[in-house]
Structure formats: structure tokens, C-alpha cells
């Protein structure tokens, strides 16, 4: 066997073929399972996609690098369930492109964050974490109060729709309007958001000012949606727990 | 490169290893054999991967996947681990789920047992708003004083934690400070007058014959009580203790009066178990027992 390698090294084309064979075994083992991913990762019946505003907030989350300090995955460990809640399911991030599981926790995990804090707390915390948590080492993000550029949300949703996220024509056509309406609960469009995305969508003036659509609105809407897109993880917990 | 003689065995006299047989200006390169131990480790790793592949869930097949001979399931294992955790503390924790909070308060041994858990639960869930020590901050009330919005009895606190205040829960407690300015309920002059009166109340120097006092008597006592000393358990704070949720300076009081206030305390009944809520309620009640008087 060692002789084989010895001889192969002297035969460049043979070596190339050998490398291709070896590398493609590794590739196949990693890639082949993805061919049946749609069947293996079952989307829960009650799962809803992110609204346009939440999606815009997700972009802000990515842009600001929040994932560098915050994971979005409760691991399959008793202690994590105890602290954060039901463990994360693969299906919960099936519509995330890219997923934001993260790998480092300088701050707490955010997978079950939705509803844990008030909008007002999030706004105060993002503008200056030290204002509410005196010992926090999280950076301040005061610029999030600027206006949100919602012009490309529709196009982005179109791309995601092609990747299998259920944004139908009605959702795509109303993308920009829904983004605006979700943060102004008294507007005419607010009912449309609930109609298109379901009743467990929060429709509120997230930054406290319904007249302006800001990046803060988007990010807080996103944070409040984390872990609320499906109840399945909670159902699994309560089935097992008499 | 001169004189390469690839096919001849050539042994280096110092190390005893073969050389490559090439000769570069008199220098020869050792052809040290690959360490056996690495080869063995590699072979074992391969072997292990095959065994793991057979024993553990490994490969998708259509709608299902190979479950492996051991039949392990990460989700079930996690839940089993969690159940074990619950079981380990159930000897004392069950008492908190099964008994009325008022009775639990009478058992100091039980409270001492639960205290580390209470501190952890408070840090994980409440400290972000109410502070690590419960003293609060602007917009988030101090839980260590005795100025309660809704009441400081453990069972009342437990209810507040369960449903929240102005929360998304259908049974939420509800309390709103009206926006007297923005909604045009009072003239600007009246607001300035009553704001001054409120600031004076906080310092215990209010003038009962002032215009502000008159406006206060007409518009505010229904919620804040006679002389602003508060009405127990209706969600509106006392204005005479010198402890403020938002602030007792003239600017903050003006903001409060102009825009109104509706602080939100989230609901916890979906997130925390009954036992956990009761533990927290007793812990919060104990915070003011120890510190409330010292504060003043």
C-alpha cells in the first residue's frame, strides 16, 4: 500500500485522479444527505415565515454582527432546556438563508427570546446596553434609530421564495406595505399583515413611534419573533412532560 | 540536481533510514517512513466511523433515516436528562407547585433550600429589567422598596409574575397613566401647575392651596389617591415616597404627564413553571423585607 502511494507520487495524472477520488468521497458524504433534506426536515403545520419587517430586522442583525456574540440554538442538553426553554428543531431554521445558529455565546442564546422582554426594554438596551444592564459588555447601537430602507425587501423575499420559503404572490406584492403597517397598528394595512402572516404576529409600534419606520422597528420586531414561528418545540416538551 | 539514482536503495548511516536516493550537490534527503502510530490511529478512526454509522442515526433514506442499532434519539435523550434534573430537585420543588404561596412563606427551611434557585431564576429572567439586586432603573420599578403598584403579598406578586402588566397575556393586569397633554385632557398651564405640585409632593413640600393641588384633586386622585399617597393594588404608584419609576424631576414629570406611561411587565406563565413563579414571588417578597426600611 505504501508502495502504491510512492509510485503514485511519481505519476502526476495518477495522483490527480487519486486526489479527486478521495476528495469526492468526503464531498459525497456531506452533500448526499442534502438531496433529501425536504423530506428529513419536516416543516411544522403551524410554522409561519418571517414578515417583511422581521426579515429586514434579520438583515440588520446580520449586518451588525450580533451573531458573533449570540447563538440562536438551544442545544440538546438538560441545562440548556432548563435555562432557555425547549431545544431547537432543525425545521425552525429551515427557512433561514443563511441560518444563524452561531457558535459563540458572549451573550445569552436568543432562540427563545420572543416575548421575554418588552419592546421598550429592547429599544433602551440596543441604544445603550449599560442604561438597563449596568455591567453589560454588549456594544451600543444608537444609529438603529435611523429610517429603514425597505425598498429591497420585496426582491429579497422573491429570492427566498425561489429557495422554498412560502412567500406567495399576495405576500410578495404587499412586502413594502406590510413592513410599514406592522409597526403602525392603527394603520389601514395592519389587518392585512395579520391576514397574510397569522395572528401570532406582533403588530406594534416597536420603537414607540408609529409614524416612522426605523431599523430599530425592524430589529425589535425580529427579536420578538424569535422562537414564536411555531409552537412545535413547546408541544414536544409538554408531551414528554406529564 | 546531479546524478540522481532513484532505483538504488541507499541507507543513511547516521539514522539508519533510507534516503530518497536523490543527490543534490552532495546532499541527500531522508525518506523517513510515516509514523506507524498515525497510520494505526487513522485506521482505528475509520473503523470507528463505520461502527458509529451502524450503531447511531446516520443516513437519510427518503422520508426517514437509518436509526442505528442503538436506537438513540438526541431529542429523547435531552428530555430524559431534563426529566432527571426535574426529578432530582422534585423532593423540595414539588412543595412550591402544590401549596398555596401564603403557606410556603411560613416554612423558612424550604425558602432557604430554594434561595439559590431563586437567585438564578431572577438573574436569568428578571435582572435585565429590575437589576441584579432588584433595585430597578428608569422605567423599571424597584422591587426592594415597599411602594407596591399591585401589592407585595407573595400571592399577589405571583399573580403579577404570572400574567404580567400591560402584557400580551389575555388576563394581564392593566394600568395606564393617561397622556394628559398629547390627548388634550388638560391645558398646558394646568399641566405645568400640576407637574410642579407632583415634584413638590415628592419632596414633601406640596402647597395644598396651589393651583396644581386643585388640578391634582380633580384629575389625579382617582388613581393616585388622596394627596398622591397611592391606592393599594390598582397599579398607579404613590407619588409621595420619593421613589420614582420614571423620575421625580420636573422634566420627567412633564414627559409623563404629556405622553402618558404604560410600562410593560411581560407575562411569565408560558416561560416559567408554577413552582418557579412561586419561588420567585417569595424571593421578591423577601427583597423588600430585608432592604425596604434601610432604603429610606
Short mmCIF file of C-alpha atoms in Angstrom, two decimals:
data_model
loop_
_atom_site.label_atom_id
_atom_site.label_comp_id
_atom_site.label_asym_id
_atom_site.label_seq_id
_atom_site.Cartn_x
_atom_site.Cartn_y
_atom_site.Cartn_z
CA UNK A 1 0.00 0.00 0.00
CA UNK A 2 2.78 2.39 0.88
CA UNK A 3 4.48 1.41 -2.34
CA UNK A 4 1.31 2.35 -4.21
CA UNK A 5 1.48 5.83 -2.79
CA UNK A 6 5.18 6.00 -3.52
CA UNK A 7 4.61 5.13 -7.14
CA UNK A 8 1.54 7.38 -7.46
CA UNK A 9 3.59 10.37 -6.40
CA UNK A 10 5.76 9.90 -9.41
CA UNK A 11 2.81 9.77 -11.80
CA UNK A 12 1.19 13.19 -11.74
CA UNK A 13 -2.02 12.29 -13.60
CA UNK A 14 -2.47 9.27 -11.38
CA UNK A 15 -2.03 11.46 -8.34
CA UNK A 16 -4.67 13.90 -9.63
CA UNK A 17 -7.14 11.08 -10.14
CA UNK A 18 -6.36 9.73 -6.66
CA UNK A 19 -6.98 13.15 -5.09
CA UNK A 20 -10.27 13.57 -6.94
CA UNK A 21 -11.49 10.15 -5.79
CA UNK A 22 -10.51 10.76 -2.16
CA UNK A 23 -11.99 14.26 -2.05
CA UNK A 24 -15.25 13.26 -3.67
CA UNK A 25 -15.84 10.57 -1.05
CA UNK A 26 -15.68 13.30 1.58
CA UNK A 27 -17.87 15.55 -0.53
CA UNK A 28 -20.48 12.87 -1.20
CA UNK A 29 -20.81 12.00 2.49
CA UNK A 30 -21.52 15.65 3.26
CA UNK A 31 -23.64 16.55 0.25
CA UNK A 32 -25.74 13.44 -0.37
CA UNK A 33 -27.95 13.88 2.74
CA UNK A 34 -28.95 17.31 1.44
CA UNK A 35 -30.71 15.76 -1.55
CA UNK A 36 -33.47 14.52 0.74
CA UNK A 37 -33.43 17.47 3.14
CA UNK A 38 -37.01 18.45 2.24
CA UNK A 39 -38.21 15.08 3.47
CA UNK A 40 -35.95 14.74 6.51
CA UNK A 41 -36.63 18.22 7.91
CA UNK A 42 -40.39 18.31 8.29
CA UNK A 43 -41.86 21.80 8.44
CA UNK A 44 -44.43 22.03 11.30
CA UNK A 45 -48.00 22.74 10.17
CA UNK A 46 -48.28 25.94 12.17
CA UNK A 47 -44.95 27.37 11.04
CA UNK A 48 -45.10 30.86 9.59
CA UNK A 49 -42.34 32.63 7.66
CA UNK A 50 -40.87 35.91 8.88
CA UNK A 51 -42.85 39.01 7.94
CA UNK A 52 -41.15 41.58 5.68
CA UNK A 53 -40.36 43.79 8.70
CA UNK A 54 -38.89 40.88 10.67
CA UNK A 55 -36.88 39.86 7.62
CA UNK A 56 -35.49 43.38 7.35
CA UNK A 57 -34.63 43.16 11.05
CA UNK A 58 -32.83 39.91 10.41
CA UNK A 59 -30.70 41.70 7.82
CA UNK A 60 -29.86 44.35 10.43
CA UNK A 61 -28.99 41.55 12.89
CA UNK A 62 -26.60 40.09 10.31
CA UNK A 63 -25.19 43.48 9.28
CA UNK A 64 -24.40 44.45 12.87
CA UNK A 65 -22.75 41.11 13.58
CA UNK A 66 -24.99 40.21 16.52
CA UNK A 67 -24.43 36.53 15.67
CA UNK A 68 -20.79 36.89 16.68
CA UNK A 69 -21.86 37.06 20.33
CA UNK A 70 -25.32 35.47 20.28
CA UNK A 71 -26.24 31.96 19.21
CA UNK A 72 -29.77 31.07 18.14
CA UNK A 73 -29.87 27.44 19.08
CA UNK A 74 -30.88 25.77 22.30
CA UNK A 75 -28.79 22.62 22.29
CA UNK A 76 -29.98 19.16 23.27
CA UNK A 77 -28.79 19.45 26.85
CA UNK A 78 -30.82 19.38 30.04
CA UNK A 79 -29.20 22.53 31.42
CA UNK A 80 -29.96 24.48 28.26
CA UNK A 81 -33.59 23.40 28.31
CA UNK A 82 -33.73 24.46 31.95
CA UNK A 83 -32.40 27.92 31.19
CA UNK A 84 -33.69 28.78 27.74
CA UNK A 85 -36.66 26.50 27.03
CA UNK A 86 -37.36 23.71 24.52
CA UNK A 87 -34.39 22.62 22.42
CA UNK A 88 -34.22 23.96 18.88
CA UNK A 89 -35.59 21.92 15.98
CA UNK A 90 -33.95 21.80 12.56
CA UNK A 91 -37.24 22.85 11.00
CA UNK A 92 -37.24 26.12 12.93
CA UNK A 93 -34.36 27.38 10.82
CA UNK A 94 -35.32 25.60 7.59
CA UNK A 95 -36.38 28.93 6.06
CA UNK A 96 -33.34 30.82 7.29
CA UNK A 97 -30.89 31.60 4.50
CA UNK A 98 -28.31 31.63 5.93
CA UNK A 99 -29.09 30.07 9.30
CA UNK A 100 -27.88 31.99 12.35
CA UNK A 101 -27.22 29.19 14.82
CA UNK A 102 -23.93 30.83 15.69
CA UNK A 103 -21.13 29.17 17.58
CA UNK A 104 -20.16 31.63 20.29
CA UNK A 105 -22.04 32.89 23.31
CA UNK A 106 -20.55 36.06 24.67
CA UNK A 107 -24.16 37.00 25.40
CA UNK A 108 -27.09 34.64 26.03
CA UNK A 109 -28.73 32.45 23.41
CA UNK A 110 -31.58 34.23 21.63
CA UNK A 111 -33.52 31.29 20.14
CA UNK A 112 -36.39 31.65 22.65
CA UNK A 113 -36.22 35.41 23.09
CA UNK A 114 -39.57 36.42 21.56
CA UNK A 115 -41.89 37.84 24.28
CA UNK A 116 -39.30 37.58 27.04
CA UNK A 117 -38.76 41.34 27.23
CA UNK A 118 -40.83 44.38 26.29
CA UNK A 119 -40.21 46.40 23.13
CA UNK A 120 -39.26 49.37 25.32
CA UNK A 121 -36.57 47.31 27.02
CA UNK A 122 -35.10 46.19 23.69
CA UNK A 123 -35.01 49.77 22.41
CA UNK A 124 -33.33 51.07 25.57
CA UNK A 125 -30.92 48.11 25.59
CA UNK A 126 -29.88 48.45 21.94
CA UNK A 127 -29.35 52.22 22.19
CA UNK A 128 -27.22 51.75 25.30
CA UNK A 129 -26.99 48.34 27.00
CA UNK A 130 -25.46 49.95 30.10
CA UNK A 131 -28.62 52.01 30.62
CA UNK A 132 -30.55 48.88 31.63
CA UNK A 133 -27.82 46.32 32.42
CA UNK A 134 -25.07 48.34 34.16
CA UNK A 135 -22.44 45.61 33.84
CA UNK A 136 -23.16 44.72 30.22
CA UNK A 137 -20.25 44.42 27.77
CA UNK A 138 -22.55 44.46 24.73
CA UNK A 139 -21.80 47.27 22.24
CA UNK A 140 -24.28 50.16 21.85
CA UNK A 141 -26.18 50.56 18.58
CA UNK A 142 -27.59 54.11 18.75
CA UNK A 143 -27.70 54.52 14.97
CA UNK A 144 -30.50 51.97 14.66
CA UNK A 145 -32.99 54.82 15.11
CA UNK A 146 -32.43 55.93 11.52
CA UNK A 147 -35.04 55.22 8.84
CA UNK A 148 -35.29 51.74 7.43
CA UNK A 149 -34.60 51.32 3.74
CA UNK A 150 -37.44 48.96 2.85
CA UNK A 151 -37.07 49.23 -0.91
CA UNK A 152 -35.40 45.86 -1.47
CA UNK A 153 -37.44 43.71 0.93
CA UNK A 154 -39.76 42.54 -1.87
CA UNK A 155 -36.86 41.48 -4.07
CA UNK A 156 -35.24 39.69 -1.16
CA UNK A 157 -38.47 37.83 -0.40
CA UNK A 158 -38.65 36.87 -4.08
CA UNK A 159 -35.22 35.28 -3.80
CA UNK A 160 -36.21 33.42 -0.65
CA UNK A 161 -39.43 32.25 -2.33
CA UNK A 162 -37.28 30.61 -5.01
CA UNK A 163 -35.39 28.84 -2.24
CA UNK A 164 -38.64 27.39 -0.92
CA UNK A 165 -39.80 29.92 1.67
CA UNK A 166 -43.60 30.21 1.31
CA UNK A 167 -43.88 33.81 0.17
CA UNK A 168 -46.85 33.63 -2.18
CA UNK A 169 -47.87 36.33 -4.66
CA UNK A 170 -50.00 38.21 -2.15
CA UNK A 171 -47.17 38.30 0.38
CA UNK A 172 -44.68 39.38 -2.29
CA UNK A 173 -46.93 42.06 -3.74
CA UNK A 174 -47.54 43.64 -0.31
CA UNK A 175 -43.99 43.34 1.01
CA UNK A 176 -43.14 47.02 1.42
CA UNK A 177 -46.64 47.96 2.59
CA UNK A 178 -46.68 45.16 5.18
CA UNK A 179 -43.29 46.25 6.50
CA UNK A 180 -44.70 49.72 7.13
CA UNK A 181 -48.04 48.50 8.51
CA UNK A 182 -46.60 46.06 11.05
CA UNK A 183 -45.08 48.93 13.00
CA UNK A 184 -48.17 51.16 12.89
CA UNK A 185 -51.02 49.19 14.47
CA UNK A 186 -53.68 51.82 13.78
CA UNK A 187 -53.00 52.00 10.06
CA UNK A 188 -55.29 50.53 7.41
CA UNK A 189 -52.67 47.98 6.39
CA UNK A 190 -52.29 46.38 9.84
CA UNK A 191 -55.17 43.95 9.29
CA UNK A 192 -53.53 42.78 6.06
CA UNK A 193 -50.37 41.78 7.92
CA UNK A 194 -52.37 39.62 10.34
CA UNK A 195 -54.34 38.16 7.46
CA UNK A 196 -51.24 37.21 5.47
CA UNK A 197 -48.99 36.06 8.32
CA UNK A 198 -51.36 34.87 11.04
CA UNK A 199 -52.50 36.08 14.43
CA UNK A 200 -49.33 35.39 16.37
CA UNK A 201 -47.52 38.19 14.56
CA UNK A 202 -46.82 41.18 16.80
CA UNK A 203 -48.22 44.36 15.24
CA UNK A 204 -46.96 47.24 17.35
CA UNK A 205 -45.02 50.48 17.20
CA UNK A 206 -41.88 48.64 18.25
CA UNK A 207 -39.73 51.74 18.78
CA UNK A 208 -42.65 53.62 20.32
CA UNK A 209 -43.20 55.88 17.30
CA UNK A 210 -45.77 54.59 14.79
CA UNK A 211 -45.18 57.46 12.36
CA UNK A 212 -41.62 56.48 11.39
CA UNK A 213 -40.30 53.15 10.12
CA UNK A 214 -36.82 52.69 11.57
CA UNK A 215 -34.17 50.00 11.64
CA UNK A 216 -35.00 49.76 15.34
CA UNK A 217 -38.60 48.80 14.45
CA UNK A 218 -37.29 46.06 12.17
CA UNK A 219 -34.69 44.66 14.58
CA UNK A 220 -37.03 44.63 17.59
CA UNK A 221 -39.80 43.02 15.50
CA UNK A 222 -37.29 40.34 14.53
CA UNK A 223 -36.10 39.81 18.11
CA UNK A 224 -39.73 39.50 19.28
CA UNK A 225 -40.37 36.87 16.60
CA UNK A 226 -37.53 34.57 17.70
CA UNK A 227 -38.90 31.22 18.79
CA UNK A 228 -42.52 32.19 18.05
CA UNK A 229 -42.85 30.97 14.46
CA UNK A 230 -44.09 27.55 15.55
CA UNK A 231 -45.35 26.04 18.80
CA UNK A 232 -44.00 22.58 17.97
CA UNK A 233 -40.92 22.72 20.24
CA UNK A 234 -43.21 23.53 23.18
CA UNK A 235 -45.65 20.79 22.19
CA UNK A 236 -42.83 18.24 22.15
CA UNK A 237 -41.79 19.32 25.63
CA UNK A 238 -45.26 19.10 27.14
CA UNK A 239 -45.99 15.72 25.53
CA UNK A 240 -42.94 14.22 27.15
CA UNK A 241 -43.57 16.04 30.41
CA UNK A 242 -46.71 14.77 32.10
CA UNK B 1 20.39 18.41 -9.37
CA UNK B 2 23.04 15.99 -10.37
CA UNK B 3 23.38 12.25 -10.51
CA UNK B 4 20.00 11.08 -9.34
CA UNK B 5 19.86 7.35 -8.88
CA UNK B 6 16.25 6.63 -7.96
CA UNK B 7 16.28 2.86 -8.08
CA UNK B 8 19.08 2.15 -5.74
CA UNK B 9 18.48 1.55 -2.02
CA UNK B 10 20.53 4.00 -0.12
CA UNK B 11 20.67 3.96 3.67
CA UNK B 12 21.78 6.94 5.72
CA UNK B 13 24.46 5.68 8.09
CA UNK B 14 23.61 8.07 10.95
CA UNK B 15 19.86 7.48 11.32
CA UNK B 16 19.57 4.12 9.68
CA UNK B 17 16.70 5.38 7.49
CA UNK B 18 16.54 5.08 3.74
CA UNK B 19 17.10 8.22 1.72
CA UNK B 20 15.11 9.20 -1.37
CA UNK B 21 18.14 8.19 -3.39
CA UNK B 22 18.44 11.63 -4.94
CA UNK B 23 21.60 13.54 -4.58
CA UNK B 24 21.54 17.37 -4.66
CA UNK B 25 25.05 18.67 -4.74
CA UNK B 26 26.05 16.05 -2.23
CA UNK B 27 23.01 16.45 -0.02
CA UNK B 28 20.60 13.57 0.38
CA UNK B 29 17.08 13.69 1.73
CA UNK B 30 15.87 11.17 4.27
CA UNK B 31 12.83 9.20 3.28
CA UNK B 32 11.61 8.75 6.86
CA UNK B 33 8.73 6.27 6.97
CA UNK B 34 5.33 7.60 8.03
CA UNK B 35 4.95 7.03 11.81
CA UNK B 36 3.19 3.74 12.44
CA UNK B 37 1.11 5.19 15.27
CA UNK B 38 -0.50 7.74 12.97
CA UNK B 39 -1.41 5.04 10.50
CA UNK B 40 -2.92 2.99 13.28
CA UNK B 41 -4.86 5.93 14.58
CA UNK B 42 -6.20 6.61 11.12
CA UNK B 43 -7.22 3.02 10.64
CA UNK B 44 -8.96 2.98 14.04
CA UNK B 45 -10.77 6.22 13.27
CA UNK B 46 -12.05 4.74 10.04
CA UNK B 47 -13.13 1.62 11.82
CA UNK B 48 -14.91 3.66 14.48
CA UNK B 49 -16.74 5.71 11.86
CA UNK B 50 -18.07 2.54 10.27
CA UNK B 51 -19.19 1.16 13.64
CA UNK B 52 -20.76 4.51 14.58
CA UNK B 53 -22.50 4.55 11.22
CA UNK B 54 -24.12 1.24 12.07
CA UNK B 55 -24.93 1.98 15.71
CA UNK B 56 -26.06 5.62 15.54
CA UNK B 57 -28.57 7.51 13.40
CA UNK B 58 -26.57 8.32 10.30
CA UNK B 59 -28.03 8.43 6.85
CA UNK B 60 -31.21 9.84 5.29
CA UNK B 61 -33.31 7.41 3.30
CA UNK B 62 -36.26 9.10 1.66
CA UNK B 63 -38.69 10.27 4.32
CA UNK B 64 -36.79 8.56 7.11
CA UNK B 65 -33.22 7.90 8.10
CA UNK B 66 -31.16 4.95 9.32
CA UNK B 67 -31.87 4.85 13.04
CA UNK B 68 -28.86 2.80 14.06
CA UNK B 69 -28.84 -0.38 16.12
CA UNK B 70 -28.73 1.50 19.44
CA UNK B 71 -31.91 3.40 18.57
CA UNK B 72 -30.61 6.63 20.15
CA UNK B 73 -32.53 9.88 19.70
CA UNK B 74 -30.92 13.18 20.73
CA UNK B 75 -34.25 14.82 21.49
CA UNK B 76 -35.39 11.98 23.72
CA UNK B 77 -32.03 11.92 25.47
CA UNK B 78 -32.22 15.65 26.14
CA UNK B 79 -35.73 15.35 27.54
CA UNK B 80 -34.74 12.34 29.63
CA UNK B 81 -31.84 14.37 31.01
CA UNK B 82 -34.17 17.25 31.74
CA UNK B 83 -36.63 14.97 33.48
CA UNK B 84 -33.83 13.63 35.62
CA UNK B 85 -32.90 17.19 36.53
CA UNK B 86 -36.51 17.88 37.50
CA UNK B 87 -36.70 14.69 39.48
CA UNK B 88 -33.51 15.45 41.39
CA UNK B 89 -34.99 18.66 42.76
CA UNK B 90 -38.58 17.48 42.96
CA UNK B 91 -38.21 16.49 46.63
CA UNK B 92 -38.30 20.17 47.62
CA UNK B 93 -39.54 21.84 44.44
CA UNK B 94 -42.81 19.93 44.32
CA UNK B 95 -43.84 21.71 47.50
CA UNK B 96 -43.73 25.02 45.64
CA UNK B 97 -46.04 23.77 42.94
CA UNK B 98 -48.54 22.06 45.22
CA UNK B 99 -49.06 24.51 48.08
CA UNK B 100 -50.59 28.00 48.24
CA UNK B 101 -47.83 30.61 48.23
CA UNK B 102 -49.01 32.05 51.53
CA UNK B 103 -48.41 28.71 53.29
CA UNK B 104 -44.98 28.34 51.74
CA UNK B 105 -43.87 31.66 53.19
CA UNK B 106 -44.24 30.13 56.66
CA UNK B 107 -41.59 27.47 56.06
CA UNK B 108 -38.15 29.09 56.37
CA UNK B 109 -36.33 25.78 55.75
CA UNK B 110 -37.99 25.40 52.38
CA UNK B 111 -37.24 29.01 51.47
CA UNK B 112 -33.57 28.60 52.31
CA UNK B 113 -33.45 25.48 50.14
CA UNK B 114 -34.95 27.36 47.20
CA UNK B 115 -32.89 30.50 47.51
CA UNK B 116 -30.02 29.55 45.12
CA UNK B 117 -32.63 28.58 42.52
CA UNK B 118 -34.48 31.85 43.10
CA UNK B 119 -31.32 33.89 42.60
CA UNK B 120 -30.55 32.04 39.37
CA UNK B 121 -34.09 32.40 38.04
CA UNK B 122 -34.10 36.10 38.89
CA UNK B 123 -30.75 36.63 37.15
CA UNK B 124 -31.82 34.76 34.01
CA UNK B 125 -35.26 36.31 33.65
CA UNK B 126 -35.79 39.45 35.71
CA UNK B 127 -32.42 41.13 36.23
CA UNK B 128 -32.28 42.65 32.75
CA UNK B 129 -35.13 44.99 33.75
CA UNK B 130 -35.24 45.04 37.55
CA UNK B 131 -31.47 44.86 38.05
CA UNK B 132 -29.40 42.04 39.52
CA UNK B 133 -30.30 43.14 43.05
CA UNK B 134 -33.90 44.07 42.21
CA UNK B 135 -33.42 47.81 42.63
CA UNK B 136 -34.69 48.58 39.13
CA UNK B 137 -33.84 51.56 36.96
CA UNK B 138 -35.57 54.26 34.91
CA UNK B 139 -38.87 52.76 33.71
CA UNK B 140 -38.44 49.55 35.70
CA UNK B 141 -39.67 49.61 39.29
CA UNK B 142 -37.56 48.95 42.34
CA UNK B 143 -38.69 45.67 43.91
CA UNK B 144 -36.78 46.16 47.15
CA UNK B 145 -38.91 49.04 48.46
CA UNK B 146 -42.40 48.78 49.86
CA UNK B 147 -44.12 51.00 47.31
CA UNK B 148 -46.09 48.36 45.51
CA UNK B 149 -48.09 49.02 42.38
CA UNK B 150 -50.16 45.90 42.78
CA UNK B 151 -49.26 44.62 46.20
CA UNK B 152 -46.41 42.93 48.00
CA UNK B 153 -48.09 39.83 49.38
CA UNK B 154 -46.40 36.75 47.88
CA UNK B 155 -49.61 35.56 46.22
CA UNK B 156 -50.19 38.99 44.65
CA UNK B 157 -46.62 39.08 43.37
CA UNK B 158 -47.06 35.56 41.98
CA UNK B 159 -50.13 36.74 40.07
CA UNK B 160 -48.24 39.77 38.72
CA UNK B 161 -45.45 37.49 37.50
CA UNK B 162 -47.93 35.04 36.00
CA UNK B 163 -49.98 37.45 33.88
CA UNK B 164 -47.71 40.48 33.67
CA UNK B 165 -48.71 44.14 33.49
CA UNK B 166 -49.90 45.59 30.16
CA UNK B 167 -48.53 42.37 28.67
CA UNK B 168 -49.61 40.22 25.73
CA UNK B 169 -51.40 37.83 28.08
CA UNK B 170 -55.23 37.93 27.79
CA UNK B 171 -55.53 38.06 31.61
CA UNK B 172 -52.90 40.74 32.01
CA UNK B 173 -53.05 43.34 34.74
CA UNK B 174 -53.73 46.69 33.14
CA UNK B 175 -52.57 50.13 34.19
CA UNK B 176 -52.24 53.25 32.17
CA UNK B 177 -51.16 56.76 33.02
CA UNK B 178 -53.23 58.89 30.61
CA UNK B 179 -51.49 61.24 28.15
CA UNK B 180 -52.98 64.43 29.60
CA UNK B 181 -51.03 66.70 27.27
CA UNK B 182 -50.93 64.81 23.99
CA UNK B 183 -54.60 63.89 24.20
CA UNK B 184 -55.60 67.42 25.19
CA UNK B 185 -57.18 66.44 28.53
CA UNK B 186 -55.54 69.33 30.36
CA UNK B 187 -54.31 72.74 29.25
CA UNK B 188 -50.59 73.38 29.16
CA UNK B 189 -50.88 75.76 32.15
CA UNK B 190 -52.70 73.14 34.21
CA UNK B 191 -50.08 70.56 33.33
CA UNK B 192 -47.20 72.81 34.34
CA UNK B 193 -49.01 73.62 37.59
CA UNK B 194 -49.77 70.01 38.47
CA UNK B 195 -46.27 68.92 37.46
CA UNK B 196 -44.80 71.41 39.92
CA UNK B 197 -47.22 70.09 42.51
CA UNK B 198 -46.08 66.50 41.88
CA UNK B 199 -42.41 67.46 42.20
CA UNK B 200 -43.24 69.19 45.48
CA UNK B 201 -45.16 66.09 46.64
CA UNK B 202 -42.04 64.04 46.14
CA UNK B 203 -40.13 66.36 48.45
CA UNK B 204 -42.97 66.52 50.95
CA UNK B 205 -43.37 70.26 50.37
CA UNK B 206 -46.65 70.46 48.47
CA UNK B 207 -48.85 73.51 48.96
CA UNK B 208 -52.45 72.34 49.35
CA UNK B 209 -53.82 75.73 48.23
CA UNK B 210 -51.89 75.93 44.97
CA UNK B 211 -53.46 75.68 41.53
CA UNK B 212 -51.55 72.47 41.00
CA UNK B 213 -53.15 70.93 44.07
CA UNK B 214 -56.59 71.81 42.73
CA UNK B 215 -55.85 70.25 39.34
CA UNK B 216 -54.46 67.22 41.13
CA UNK B 217 -57.54 66.81 43.30
CA UNK B 218 -59.75 66.94 40.24
CA UNK B 219 -57.79 64.75 37.83
CA UNK B 220 -55.39 62.54 39.66
CA UNK B 221 -56.71 61.32 42.99
CA UNK B 222 -58.96 58.73 41.39
CA UNK B 223 -55.88 56.71 40.57
CA UNK B 224 -53.10 58.12 42.72
CA UNK B 225 -55.14 58.52 45.86
CA UNK B 226 -55.80 61.39 48.22
CA UNK B 227 -52.74 63.65 48.32
CA UNK B 228 -50.96 61.28 45.89
CA UNK B 229 -50.23 58.73 48.58
CA UNK B 230 -51.38 55.93 46.33
CA UNK B 231 -54.21 53.42 46.41
CA UNK B 232 -53.06 49.93 47.20
CA UNK B 233 -53.20 47.42 44.38
CA UNK B 234 -54.58 49.48 41.48
CA UNK B 235 -51.34 49.76 39.52
CA UNK B 236 -50.83 53.51 39.97
CA UNK B 237 -47.79 54.42 42.05
CA UNK B 238 -47.65 56.57 45.15
CA UNK B 239 -46.19 59.97 44.36
CA UNK B 240 -45.07 60.93 47.85
CA UNK B 241 -42.47 58.30 48.75
CA UNK B 242 -39.59 59.90 46.87
CA UNK B 243 -39.11 56.63 44.96
CA UNK B 244 -39.87 57.07 41.27
CA UNK B 245 -40.30 54.65 38.41
CA UNK B 246 -39.60 57.23 35.73
CA UNK B 247 -38.34 60.17 37.76
CA UNK B 248 -39.48 62.99 40.02
CA UNK B 249 -37.65 65.90 38.40
CA UNK B 250 -39.81 68.48 36.63
CA UNK B 251 -38.71 67.44 33.13
CA UNK B 252 -39.52 63.75 33.57
CA UNK B 253 -42.83 64.51 35.30
CA UNK B 254 -43.75 66.78 32.38
CA UNK B 255 -42.92 63.99 29.93
CA UNK B 256 -45.02 61.57 31.99
CA UNK B 257 -47.96 63.96 32.01
CA UNK B 258 -47.67 64.90 28.35
CA UNK B 259 -47.20 61.46 26.76
CA UNK B 260 -48.64 59.19 29.42
CA UNK B 261 -46.94 56.00 30.56
CA UNK B 262 -47.74 52.35 30.16
CA UNK B 263 -44.86 50.28 31.43
CA UNK B 264 -44.88 46.66 30.30
CA UNK B 265 -44.02 43.78 32.56
CA UNK B 266 -44.01 40.61 30.41
CA UNK B 267 -46.12 37.56 31.28
CA UNK B 268 -44.15 34.55 32.52
CA UNK B 269 -46.70 31.76 32.72
CA UNK B 270 -45.62 30.27 29.38
CA UNK B 271 -41.96 30.50 30.25
CA UNK B 272 -41.79 29.52 33.91
CA UNK B 273 -43.49 26.70 35.80
CA UNK B 274 -45.89 27.32 38.70
CA UNK B 275 -43.19 26.24 41.14
CA UNK B 276 -40.67 28.61 39.60
CA UNK B 277 -43.13 31.50 39.71
CA UNK B 278 -43.91 30.81 43.37
CA UNK B 279 -40.21 30.60 44.22
CA UNK B 280 -39.66 33.95 42.52
CA UNK B 281 -42.66 35.52 44.23
CA UNK B 282 -41.38 34.55 47.65
CA UNK B 283 -37.91 35.75 46.73
CA UNK B 284 -39.23 39.13 45.52
CA UNK B 285 -41.32 39.47 48.68
CA UNK B 286 -38.21 38.81 50.77
CA UNK B 287 -36.24 41.54 48.94
CA UNK B 288 -38.35 44.29 50.48
CA UNK B 289 -38.45 42.61 53.88
CA UNK B 290 -34.70 42.99 54.15
CA UNK B 291 -33.99 46.22 52.37
CA UNK B 292 -37.10 48.36 52.23
CA UNK B 293 -36.64 50.14 55.51
CA UNK B 294 -32.91 50.59 55.11
CA UNK B 295 -33.59 52.41 51.84
CA UNK B 296 -35.48 55.24 53.42
#
